[in-house]
Coordinates of C-alpha atoms in Angstrom, one line a residue:
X1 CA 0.0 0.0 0.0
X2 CA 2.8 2.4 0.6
X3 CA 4.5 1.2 -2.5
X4 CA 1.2 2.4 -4.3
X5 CA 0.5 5.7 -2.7
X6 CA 4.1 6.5 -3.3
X7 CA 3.8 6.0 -7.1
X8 CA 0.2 7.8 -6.5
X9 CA 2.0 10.9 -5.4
X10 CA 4.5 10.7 -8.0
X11 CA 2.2 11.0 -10.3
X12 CA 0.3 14.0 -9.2
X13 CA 4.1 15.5 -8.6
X14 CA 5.1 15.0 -12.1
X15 CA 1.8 16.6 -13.0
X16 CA 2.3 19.5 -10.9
X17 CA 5.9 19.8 -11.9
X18 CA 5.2 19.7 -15.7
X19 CA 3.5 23.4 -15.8
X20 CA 0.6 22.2 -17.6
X21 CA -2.5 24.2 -15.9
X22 CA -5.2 22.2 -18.1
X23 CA -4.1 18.6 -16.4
X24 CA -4.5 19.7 -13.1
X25 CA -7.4 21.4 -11.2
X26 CA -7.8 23.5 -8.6
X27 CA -10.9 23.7 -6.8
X28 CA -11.8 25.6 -3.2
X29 CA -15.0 24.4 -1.5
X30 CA -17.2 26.3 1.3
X31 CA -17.5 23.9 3.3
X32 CA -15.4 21.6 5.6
X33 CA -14.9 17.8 5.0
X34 CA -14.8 16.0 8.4
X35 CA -13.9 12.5 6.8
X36 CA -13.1 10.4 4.2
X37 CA -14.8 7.4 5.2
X38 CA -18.0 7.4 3.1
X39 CA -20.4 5.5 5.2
X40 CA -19.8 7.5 8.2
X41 CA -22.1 11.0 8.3
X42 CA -24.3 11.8 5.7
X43 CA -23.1 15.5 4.9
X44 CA -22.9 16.8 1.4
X45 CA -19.3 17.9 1.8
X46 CA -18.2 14.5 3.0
X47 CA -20.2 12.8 0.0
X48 CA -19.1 15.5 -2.8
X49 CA -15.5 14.0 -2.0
X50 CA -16.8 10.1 -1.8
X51 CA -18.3 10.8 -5.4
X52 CA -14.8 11.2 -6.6
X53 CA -13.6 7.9 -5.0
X54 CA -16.2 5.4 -4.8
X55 CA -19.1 4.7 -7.3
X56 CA -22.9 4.0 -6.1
X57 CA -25.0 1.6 -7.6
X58 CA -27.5 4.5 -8.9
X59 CA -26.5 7.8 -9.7
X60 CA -28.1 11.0 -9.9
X61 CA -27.7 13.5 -12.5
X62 CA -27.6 17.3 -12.8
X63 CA -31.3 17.4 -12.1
X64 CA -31.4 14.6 -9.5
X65 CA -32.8 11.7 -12.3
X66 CA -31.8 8.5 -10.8
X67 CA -29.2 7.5 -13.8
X68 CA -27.2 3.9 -14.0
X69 CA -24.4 3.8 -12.0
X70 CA -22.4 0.4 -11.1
X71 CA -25.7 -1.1 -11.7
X72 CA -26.8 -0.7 -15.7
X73 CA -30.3 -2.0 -14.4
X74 CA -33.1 -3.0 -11.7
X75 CA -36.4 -4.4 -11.3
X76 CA -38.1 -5.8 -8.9
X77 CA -38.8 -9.6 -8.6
X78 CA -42.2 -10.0 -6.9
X79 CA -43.4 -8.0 -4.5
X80 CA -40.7 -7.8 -1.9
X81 CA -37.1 -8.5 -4.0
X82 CA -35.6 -6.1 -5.9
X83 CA -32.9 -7.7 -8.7
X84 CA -29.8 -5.1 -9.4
X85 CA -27.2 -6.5 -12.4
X86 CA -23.9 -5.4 -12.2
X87 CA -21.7 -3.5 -14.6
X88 CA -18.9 -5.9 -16.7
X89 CA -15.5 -5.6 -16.0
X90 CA -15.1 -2.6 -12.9
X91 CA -12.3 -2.7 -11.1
X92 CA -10.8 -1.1 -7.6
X93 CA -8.3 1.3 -7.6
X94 CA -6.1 -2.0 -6.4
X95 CA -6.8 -3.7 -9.7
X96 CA -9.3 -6.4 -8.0
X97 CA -12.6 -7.1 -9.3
X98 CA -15.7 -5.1 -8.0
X99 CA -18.5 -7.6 -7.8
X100 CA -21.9 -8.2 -5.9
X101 CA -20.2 -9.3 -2.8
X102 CA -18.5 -5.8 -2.4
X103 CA -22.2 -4.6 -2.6
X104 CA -23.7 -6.9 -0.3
X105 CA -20.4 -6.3 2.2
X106 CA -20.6 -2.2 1.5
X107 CA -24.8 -2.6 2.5
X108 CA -24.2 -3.9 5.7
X109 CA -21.1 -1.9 6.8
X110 CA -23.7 1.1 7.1
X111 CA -25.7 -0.3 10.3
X112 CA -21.8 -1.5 11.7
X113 CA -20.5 2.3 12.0
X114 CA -20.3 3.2 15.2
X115 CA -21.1 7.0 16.7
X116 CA -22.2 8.5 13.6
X117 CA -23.7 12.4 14.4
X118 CA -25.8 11.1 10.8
X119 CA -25.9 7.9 9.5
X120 CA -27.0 6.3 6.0
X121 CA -29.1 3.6 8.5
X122 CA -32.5 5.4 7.0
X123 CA -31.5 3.9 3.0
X124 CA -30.4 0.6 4.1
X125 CA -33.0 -0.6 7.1
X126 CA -35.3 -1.8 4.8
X127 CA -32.9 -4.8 3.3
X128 CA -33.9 -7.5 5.2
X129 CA -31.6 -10.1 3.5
X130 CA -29.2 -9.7 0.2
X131 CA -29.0 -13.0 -2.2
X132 CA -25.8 -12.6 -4.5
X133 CA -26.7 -14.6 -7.5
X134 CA -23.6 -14.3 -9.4
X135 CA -20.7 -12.0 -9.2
X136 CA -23.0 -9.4 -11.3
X137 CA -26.0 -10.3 -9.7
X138 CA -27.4 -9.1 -6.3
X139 CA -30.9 -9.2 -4.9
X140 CA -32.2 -7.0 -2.0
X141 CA -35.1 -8.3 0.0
X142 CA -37.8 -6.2 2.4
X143 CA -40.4 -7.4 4.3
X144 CA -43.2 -5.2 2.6
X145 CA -42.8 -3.8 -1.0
X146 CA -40.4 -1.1 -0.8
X147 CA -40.3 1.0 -4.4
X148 CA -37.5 3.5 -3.3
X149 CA -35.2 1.2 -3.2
X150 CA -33.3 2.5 -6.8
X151 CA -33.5 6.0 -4.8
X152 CA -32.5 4.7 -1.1
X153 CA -29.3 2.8 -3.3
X154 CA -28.3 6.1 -5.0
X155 CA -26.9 6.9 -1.8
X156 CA -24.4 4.7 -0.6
X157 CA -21.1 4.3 -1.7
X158 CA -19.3 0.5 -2.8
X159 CA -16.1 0.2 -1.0
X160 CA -13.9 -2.9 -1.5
X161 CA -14.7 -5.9 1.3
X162 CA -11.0 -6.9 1.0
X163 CA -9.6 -3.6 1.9
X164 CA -12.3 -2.2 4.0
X165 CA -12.8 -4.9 6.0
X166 CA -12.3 -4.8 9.9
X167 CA -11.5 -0.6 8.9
X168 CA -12.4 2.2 10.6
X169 CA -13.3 5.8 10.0
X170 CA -9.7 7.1 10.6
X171 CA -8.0 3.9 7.9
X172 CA -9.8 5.7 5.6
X173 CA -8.6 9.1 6.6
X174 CA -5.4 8.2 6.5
X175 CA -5.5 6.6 3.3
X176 CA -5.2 2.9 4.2
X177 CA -8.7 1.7 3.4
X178 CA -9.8 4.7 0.5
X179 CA -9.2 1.9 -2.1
X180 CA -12.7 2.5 -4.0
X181 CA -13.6 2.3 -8.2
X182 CA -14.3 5.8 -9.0
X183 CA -12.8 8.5 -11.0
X184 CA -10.0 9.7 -8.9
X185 CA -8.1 7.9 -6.7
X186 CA -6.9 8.9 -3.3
X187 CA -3.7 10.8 -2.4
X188 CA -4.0 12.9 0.5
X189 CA -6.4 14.1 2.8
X190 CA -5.4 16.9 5.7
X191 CA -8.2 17.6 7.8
X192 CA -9.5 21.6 7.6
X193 CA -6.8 22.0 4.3
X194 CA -7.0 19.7 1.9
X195 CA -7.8 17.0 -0.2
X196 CA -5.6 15.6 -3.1
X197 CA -6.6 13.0 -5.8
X198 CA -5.4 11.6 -8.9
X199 CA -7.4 10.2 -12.0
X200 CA -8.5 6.7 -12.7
X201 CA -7.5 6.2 -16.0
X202 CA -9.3 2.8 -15.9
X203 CA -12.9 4.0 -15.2
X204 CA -15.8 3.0 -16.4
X205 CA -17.1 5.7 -16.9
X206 CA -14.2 7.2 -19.6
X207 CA -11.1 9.2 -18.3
X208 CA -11.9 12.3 -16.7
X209 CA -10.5 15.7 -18.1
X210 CA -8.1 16.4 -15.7
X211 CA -5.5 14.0 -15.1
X212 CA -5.7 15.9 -10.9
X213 CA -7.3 17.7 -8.6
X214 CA -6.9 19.1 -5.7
X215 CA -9.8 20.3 -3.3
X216 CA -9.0 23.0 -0.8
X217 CA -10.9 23.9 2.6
X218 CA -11.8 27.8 1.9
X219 CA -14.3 28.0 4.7
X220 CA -13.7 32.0 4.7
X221 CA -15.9 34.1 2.1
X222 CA -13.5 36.3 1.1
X223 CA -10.6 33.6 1.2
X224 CA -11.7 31.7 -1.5
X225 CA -12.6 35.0 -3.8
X226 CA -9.3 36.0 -3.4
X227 CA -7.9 32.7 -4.3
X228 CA -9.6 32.2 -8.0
X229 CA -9.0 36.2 -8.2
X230 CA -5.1 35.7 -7.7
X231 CA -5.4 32.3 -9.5
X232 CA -4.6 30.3 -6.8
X233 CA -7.9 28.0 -7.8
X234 CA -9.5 27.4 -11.2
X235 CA -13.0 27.3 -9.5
X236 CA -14.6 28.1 -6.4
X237 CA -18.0 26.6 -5.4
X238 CA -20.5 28.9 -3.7
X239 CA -18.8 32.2 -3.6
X240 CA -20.5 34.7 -1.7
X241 CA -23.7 36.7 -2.6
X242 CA -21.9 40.3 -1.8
X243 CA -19.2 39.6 -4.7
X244 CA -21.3 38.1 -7.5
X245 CA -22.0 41.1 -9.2
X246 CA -18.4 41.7 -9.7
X247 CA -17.1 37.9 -10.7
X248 CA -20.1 38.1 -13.1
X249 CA -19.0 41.3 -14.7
X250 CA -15.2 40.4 -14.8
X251 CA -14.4 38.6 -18.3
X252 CA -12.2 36.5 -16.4
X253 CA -14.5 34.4 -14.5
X254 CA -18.1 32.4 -15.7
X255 CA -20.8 32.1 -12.5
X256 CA -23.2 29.9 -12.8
X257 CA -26.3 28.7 -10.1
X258 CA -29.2 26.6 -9.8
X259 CA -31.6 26.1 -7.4
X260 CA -31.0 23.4 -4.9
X261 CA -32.4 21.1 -3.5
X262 CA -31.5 22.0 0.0
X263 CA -33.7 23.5 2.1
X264 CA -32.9 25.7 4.7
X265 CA -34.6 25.3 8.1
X266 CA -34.8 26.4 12.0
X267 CA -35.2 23.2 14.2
X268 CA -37.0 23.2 17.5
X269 CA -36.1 20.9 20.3
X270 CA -39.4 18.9 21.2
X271 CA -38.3 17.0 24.6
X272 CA -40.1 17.3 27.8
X273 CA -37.0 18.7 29.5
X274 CA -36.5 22.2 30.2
X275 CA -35.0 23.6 26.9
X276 CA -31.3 24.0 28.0
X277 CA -30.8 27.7 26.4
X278 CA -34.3 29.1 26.7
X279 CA -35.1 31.5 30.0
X280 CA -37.6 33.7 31.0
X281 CA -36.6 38.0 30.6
X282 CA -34.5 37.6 33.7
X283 CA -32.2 35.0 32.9
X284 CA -34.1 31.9 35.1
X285 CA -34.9 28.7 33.3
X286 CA -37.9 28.2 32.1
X287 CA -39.6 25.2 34.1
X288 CA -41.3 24.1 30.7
X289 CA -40.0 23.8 27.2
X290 CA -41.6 26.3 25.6
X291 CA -41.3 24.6 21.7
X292 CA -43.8 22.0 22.8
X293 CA -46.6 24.5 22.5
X294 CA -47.7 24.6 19.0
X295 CA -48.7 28.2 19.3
X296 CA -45.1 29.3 20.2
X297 CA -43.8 27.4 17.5
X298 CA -46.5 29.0 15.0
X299 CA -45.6 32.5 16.7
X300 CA -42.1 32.0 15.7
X301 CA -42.6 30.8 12.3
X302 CA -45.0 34.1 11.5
X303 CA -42.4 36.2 13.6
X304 CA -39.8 35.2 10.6
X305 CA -40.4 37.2 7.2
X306 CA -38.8 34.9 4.9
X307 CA -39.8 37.1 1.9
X308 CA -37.5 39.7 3.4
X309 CA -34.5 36.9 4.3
X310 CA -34.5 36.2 0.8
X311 CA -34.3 39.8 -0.6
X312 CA -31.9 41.5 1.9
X313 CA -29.9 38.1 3.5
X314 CA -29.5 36.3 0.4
X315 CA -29.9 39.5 -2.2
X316 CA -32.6 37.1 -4.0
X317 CA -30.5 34.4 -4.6
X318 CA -32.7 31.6 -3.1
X319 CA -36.6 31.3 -2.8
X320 CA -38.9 31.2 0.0
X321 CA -39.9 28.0 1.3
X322 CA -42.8 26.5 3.6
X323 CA -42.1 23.0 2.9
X324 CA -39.1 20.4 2.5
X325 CA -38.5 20.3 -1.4
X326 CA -38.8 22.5 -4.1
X327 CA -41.3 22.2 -7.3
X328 CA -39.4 19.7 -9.0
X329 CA -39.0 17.5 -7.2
X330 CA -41.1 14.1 -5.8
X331 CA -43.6 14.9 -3.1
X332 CA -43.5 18.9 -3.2
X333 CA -47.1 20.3 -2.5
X334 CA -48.4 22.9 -5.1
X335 CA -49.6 25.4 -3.1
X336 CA -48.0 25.1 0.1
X337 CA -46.9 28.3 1.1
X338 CA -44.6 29.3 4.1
X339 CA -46.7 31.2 7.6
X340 CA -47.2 35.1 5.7
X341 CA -45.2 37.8 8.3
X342 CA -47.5 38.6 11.1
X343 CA -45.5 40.0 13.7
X344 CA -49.3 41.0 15.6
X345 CA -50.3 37.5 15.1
X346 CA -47.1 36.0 17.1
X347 CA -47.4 38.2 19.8
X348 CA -50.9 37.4 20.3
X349 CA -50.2 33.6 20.3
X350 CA -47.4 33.9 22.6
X351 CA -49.5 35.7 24.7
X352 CA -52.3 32.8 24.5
X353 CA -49.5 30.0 25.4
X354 CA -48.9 32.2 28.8
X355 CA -45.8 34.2 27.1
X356 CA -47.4 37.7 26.7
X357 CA -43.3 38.9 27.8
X358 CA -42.0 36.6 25.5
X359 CA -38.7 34.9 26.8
X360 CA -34.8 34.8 25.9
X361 CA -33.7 32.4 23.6
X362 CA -29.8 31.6 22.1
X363 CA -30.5 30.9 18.9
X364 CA -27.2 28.1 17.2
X365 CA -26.2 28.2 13.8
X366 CA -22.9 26.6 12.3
X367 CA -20.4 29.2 10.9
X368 CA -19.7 28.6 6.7
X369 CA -21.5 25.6 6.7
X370 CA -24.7 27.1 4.3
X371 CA -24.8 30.3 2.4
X372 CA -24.9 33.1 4.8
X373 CA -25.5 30.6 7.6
X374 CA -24.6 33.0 9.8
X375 CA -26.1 36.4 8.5
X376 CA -29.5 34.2 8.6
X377 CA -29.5 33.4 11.7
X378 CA -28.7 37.1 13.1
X379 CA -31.8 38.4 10.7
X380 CA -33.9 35.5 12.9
X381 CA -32.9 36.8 16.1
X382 CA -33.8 40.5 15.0
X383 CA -37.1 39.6 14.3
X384 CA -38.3 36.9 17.0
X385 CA -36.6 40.0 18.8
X386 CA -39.0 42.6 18.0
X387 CA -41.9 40.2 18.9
X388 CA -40.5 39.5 23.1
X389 CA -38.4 36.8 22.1
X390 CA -35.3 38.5 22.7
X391 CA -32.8 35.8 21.1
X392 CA -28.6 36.3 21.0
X393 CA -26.8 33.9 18.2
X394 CA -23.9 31.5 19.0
X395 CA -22.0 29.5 15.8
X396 CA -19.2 27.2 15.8
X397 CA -17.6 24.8 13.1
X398 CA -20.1 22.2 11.5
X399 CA -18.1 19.1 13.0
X400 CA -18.9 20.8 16.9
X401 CA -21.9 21.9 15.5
X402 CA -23.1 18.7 14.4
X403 CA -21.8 16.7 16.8
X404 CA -23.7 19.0 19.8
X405 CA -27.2 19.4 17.5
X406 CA -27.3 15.3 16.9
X407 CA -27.1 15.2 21.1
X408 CA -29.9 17.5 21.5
X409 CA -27.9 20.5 23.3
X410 CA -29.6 23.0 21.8
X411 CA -32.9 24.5 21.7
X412 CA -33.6 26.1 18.1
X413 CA -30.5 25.8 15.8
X414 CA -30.3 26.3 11.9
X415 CA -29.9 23.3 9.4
X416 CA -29.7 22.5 5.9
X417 CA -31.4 19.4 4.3
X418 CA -30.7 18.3 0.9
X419 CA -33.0 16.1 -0.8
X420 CA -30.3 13.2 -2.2
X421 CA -33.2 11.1 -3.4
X422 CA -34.9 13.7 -5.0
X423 CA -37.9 12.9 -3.3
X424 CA -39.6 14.3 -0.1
X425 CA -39.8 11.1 1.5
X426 CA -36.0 11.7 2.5
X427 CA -36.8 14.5 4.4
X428 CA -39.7 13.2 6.1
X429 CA -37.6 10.2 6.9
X430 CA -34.8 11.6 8.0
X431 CA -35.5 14.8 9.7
X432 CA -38.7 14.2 11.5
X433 CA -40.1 10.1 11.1
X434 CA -39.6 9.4 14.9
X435 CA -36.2 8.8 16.0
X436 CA -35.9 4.8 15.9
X437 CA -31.8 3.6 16.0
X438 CA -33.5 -0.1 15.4
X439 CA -35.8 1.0 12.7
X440 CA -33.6 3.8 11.1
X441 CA -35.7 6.0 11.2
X442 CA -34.9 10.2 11.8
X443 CA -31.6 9.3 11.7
X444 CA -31.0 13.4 11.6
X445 CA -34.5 14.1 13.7
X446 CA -31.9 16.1 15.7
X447 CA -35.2 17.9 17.8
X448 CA -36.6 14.9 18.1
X449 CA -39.7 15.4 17.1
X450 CA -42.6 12.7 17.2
X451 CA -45.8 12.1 15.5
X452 CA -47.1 8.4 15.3
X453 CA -49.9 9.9 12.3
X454 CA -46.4 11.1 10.7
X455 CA -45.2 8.5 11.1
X456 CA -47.8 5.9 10.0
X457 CA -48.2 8.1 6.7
X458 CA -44.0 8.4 5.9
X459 CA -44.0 4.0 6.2
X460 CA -47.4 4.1 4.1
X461 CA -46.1 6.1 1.2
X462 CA -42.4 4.0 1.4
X463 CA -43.9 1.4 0.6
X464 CA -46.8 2.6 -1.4
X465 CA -45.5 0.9 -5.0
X466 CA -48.1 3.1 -7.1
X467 CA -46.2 6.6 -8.4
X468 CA -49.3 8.8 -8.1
X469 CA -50.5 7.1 -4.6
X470 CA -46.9 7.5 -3.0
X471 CA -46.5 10.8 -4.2
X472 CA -50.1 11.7 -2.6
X473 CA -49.3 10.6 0.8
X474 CA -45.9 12.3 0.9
X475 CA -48.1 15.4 0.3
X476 CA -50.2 14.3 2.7
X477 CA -47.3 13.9 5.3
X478 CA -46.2 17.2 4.1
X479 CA -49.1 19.2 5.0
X480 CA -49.2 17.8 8.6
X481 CA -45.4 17.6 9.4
X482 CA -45.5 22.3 8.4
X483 CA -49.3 22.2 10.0
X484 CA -47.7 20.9 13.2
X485 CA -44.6 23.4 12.8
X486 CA -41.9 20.5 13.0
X487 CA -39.9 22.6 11.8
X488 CA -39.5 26.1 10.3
X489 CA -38.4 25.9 6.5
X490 CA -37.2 29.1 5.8
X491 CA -35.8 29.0 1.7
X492 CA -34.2 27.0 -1.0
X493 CA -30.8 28.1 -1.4
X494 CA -29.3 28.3 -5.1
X495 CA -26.3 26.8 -5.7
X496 CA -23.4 28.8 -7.2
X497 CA -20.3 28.2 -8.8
X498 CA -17.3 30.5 -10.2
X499 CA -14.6 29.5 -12.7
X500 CA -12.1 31.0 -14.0
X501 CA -12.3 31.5 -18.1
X502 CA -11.3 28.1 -19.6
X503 CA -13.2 25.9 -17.1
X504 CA -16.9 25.4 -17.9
X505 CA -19.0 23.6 -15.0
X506 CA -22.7 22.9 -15.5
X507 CA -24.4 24.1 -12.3
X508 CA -26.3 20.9 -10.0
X509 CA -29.3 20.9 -8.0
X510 CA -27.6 18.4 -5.4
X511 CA -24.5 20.7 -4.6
X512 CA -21.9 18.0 -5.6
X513 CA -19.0 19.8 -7.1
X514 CA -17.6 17.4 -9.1
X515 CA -14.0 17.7 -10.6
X516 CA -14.8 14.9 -13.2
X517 CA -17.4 17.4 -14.7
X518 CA -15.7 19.8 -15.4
X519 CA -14.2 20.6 -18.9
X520 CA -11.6 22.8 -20.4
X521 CA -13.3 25.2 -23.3

């Protein structure tokens, strides 16, 4: 292995060395990566990198169209076995064979990882057994008819059973277990920096334009707009709202956006206890949580004027939201707008759930983790603010961030959910299905919200196998889940890229940033 990442970095050295700018890219990302390992949190900056190293069995394109992957087909076989045949011929990085035993080993290694803030559990829990027929043949089974089982797949990555066998998170940090079939192979990964990778020449797939790339941590706005402005990076994804007026108008540098499929939201925390950084106007506890009243929660929600977040916050580069996906895709509910601004209205239910004072709230964000993450959540303190709940921000880093949220330490903290399977139904299953370690489900309900109708209407549409039924009962699930206030959707953020002239990128609902789409013009 060391024999083979030395003659990896040799490579990527020569590459470097030879002064050729079109073989090598140079990308700076927003956002941090906290780990190689691709089973081990399901974050879209972790993922963006595992789509480089590891193939899926069902991909997603620019629009988030399930497309083949390492499987060029499914179908299911009867009511309750789905039958996935494999693609001729793929091979590791390592030169071994993929087959349907690194599939079947790669599906179970999800429920085996140990500590994860956000696990893949909710994709995988329905597989009740896997048959391999042949080495390009694998069957999944469930105990009821499960038709998202092409989508749930399109999310987790194939690693190789010889390498990645008996190895943990930090094996595939280091290096020692990122043997996977996809475009790139590993070089280097240093945690908060960067991320170096060389092509696959051998993919199926074709050979990707750029014979490198390297992926740097820009976390800091203005960082990475100084970096593709001094050339230090060909491309920068999600540069910030204040400069795009002046990349765009620069004939050195293409921008390019598309609406994502993230939504951005407020969470409430929905335990019993006493909410941990909520107190009344003079600093004492509170001896209730004050989230569990619907009417607080609706307060805040018409408190919020989205319409304005998107204008002044995000200078119109997102839309207003009131549910969990946008209009294209599975499950979104025409019609289904977000609470209008009533600042009158809040204050009069707060005053009806026995707040007419309001209360003190510490409202936690992460810091560069979304667009504006932070300016977003100082706009939603101002204006809980001027209805009595007077509310002070705190941010950190997403890994601390994350790590805290998924424990339940704070009280209303800012998320982002991306839809992977273009369908609402992983939203609903994720972020507020009641949390169930055994059952996988809300793997990421980090409020912990609970609803057994919710939830009886979430397992109906899963494994409702009729298009039009399914996509009724998400809408269904939909209305009750914002009806309730779960949570508080604020807007779809767009996502945004810069190149420099020369490097052409066709923009992505999911986010991915993908060095193996690029091209040279």
């Amino acid at each position: 292995m060391r024999r083979a990442l030395g003659t990896v970095v040799a490579i990527v050295a020569l590459a470097v060395a030879s002064g050729a700018p079109a073989q090598s890219l140079r990308i700076g990302l927003a956002a941090d990566v906290t780990s190689i390992d691709p089973h081990y949190i399901n974050l879209i900056p972790n993922n963006n990198i595992a789509e480089h190293i590891f193939d899926k069995l069902v991909r997603m394109d620019a629009d988030s169209r399930l497309v083949p992957g390492l499987a060029t087909s499914w179908k299911p076989i009867g009511a309750t076995t789905w039958e996935f045949r494999l693609r001729k011929g793929v091979k590791f990085h390592d030169g071994s064979d993929l087959t349907a035993a690194d599939v079947a080993f790669s599906i179970d290694r999800v429920a085996r990882i140990e500590n994860s803030p956000g696990p893949f559990v909710a994709y995988t829990k329905a597989i009740t057994a896997i048959d391999i027929v042949d080495p390009t043949t694998i069957r999944f089974r469930t105990a009821s008819p499960h038709p998202l089982m092409p989508n749930d797949l399109s999310t987790i990555y194939i690693v190789s059973r010889k390498v990645a066998s008996g190895a943990s998170t930090e094996d595939f940090n280091t290096g020692r277990a990122t043997v996977g079939s996809g475009p790139y192979r590993f070089v280097r990964y240093v945690n908060g920096d960067r991320i170096e990778l060389v092509r696959n020449d051998g993919w199926w797939g074709g050979k990707a334009p750029f014979s490198g790339v390297t992926f740097r941590i820009l976390k800091n706005d203005a960082a990475r707009v100084a970096a593709i402005l001094s050339g230090d990076v060909d491309a920068i994804e999600q540069p910030p709202i204040a400069d795009l007026t002046r990349l765009s108008a620069d004939p050195r540098f293409v921008v390019v956006s598309k609406i994502s499929h993230r939504v951005i939201f407020f969470n409430f925390n929905h335990l019993e206890r006493s909410s941990p950084f909520v107190t009344d106007r003079d600093g004492r506890q509170l001896a209730r949580n004050p989230f569990r009243d619907l009417r607080v929660r609706r307060a805040m929600s018409k408190a919020v004027n989205r319409t304005a977040m998107v204008e002044r916050v995000m200078e119109g580069h997102a839309s207003p939201s009131g549910q969990l996906v946008s209009a294209n895709l599975f499950g979104h509910v025409p019609g289904l707008e977000a609470d209008a601004f009533d600042p009158e209205g809040a204050k009069r239910l707060l005053a009806e759930a026995g707040y007419p004072d309001g209360f003190q709230l510490t409202i936690h964000a992460p810091a560069g983790r979304y667009v504006n993450d932070e300016k977003i959540a100082q706009a939603a303190a101002q204006m809980l603010t001027r209805v009595g709940i007077v509310s002070k921000v705190e941010t950190l880093p997403m890994a601390p961030y994350s790590a805290r949220a998924s424990r339940q330490e704070f009280s209303f903290h800012l998320l982002g959910w991306g839809a992977s399977t273009g369908k609402a139904s992983s939203p609903l299953r994720s972020l507020l299905a009641t949390f169930d370690r055994d059952k996988g489900t809300g793997a990421v309900n980090w409020g912990r919200y609970s609803n057994p109708a919710l939830d009886l209407l979430i397992a109906e549409a899963v494994g409702e196998v009729d298009d039009g039924r399914r996509r009724g009962l998400l809408e269904q699930a939909t209305r009750l889940a914002m009806a309730d206030v779960a949570l508080m959707p604020l807007h779809f953020q767009f996502a945004i890229w810069a190149t420099r002239k020369g490097i052409a990128y066709a923009p992505r609902t999911d986010e991915y940033t993908l060095a193996f789409q690029f091209r040279a013009t």
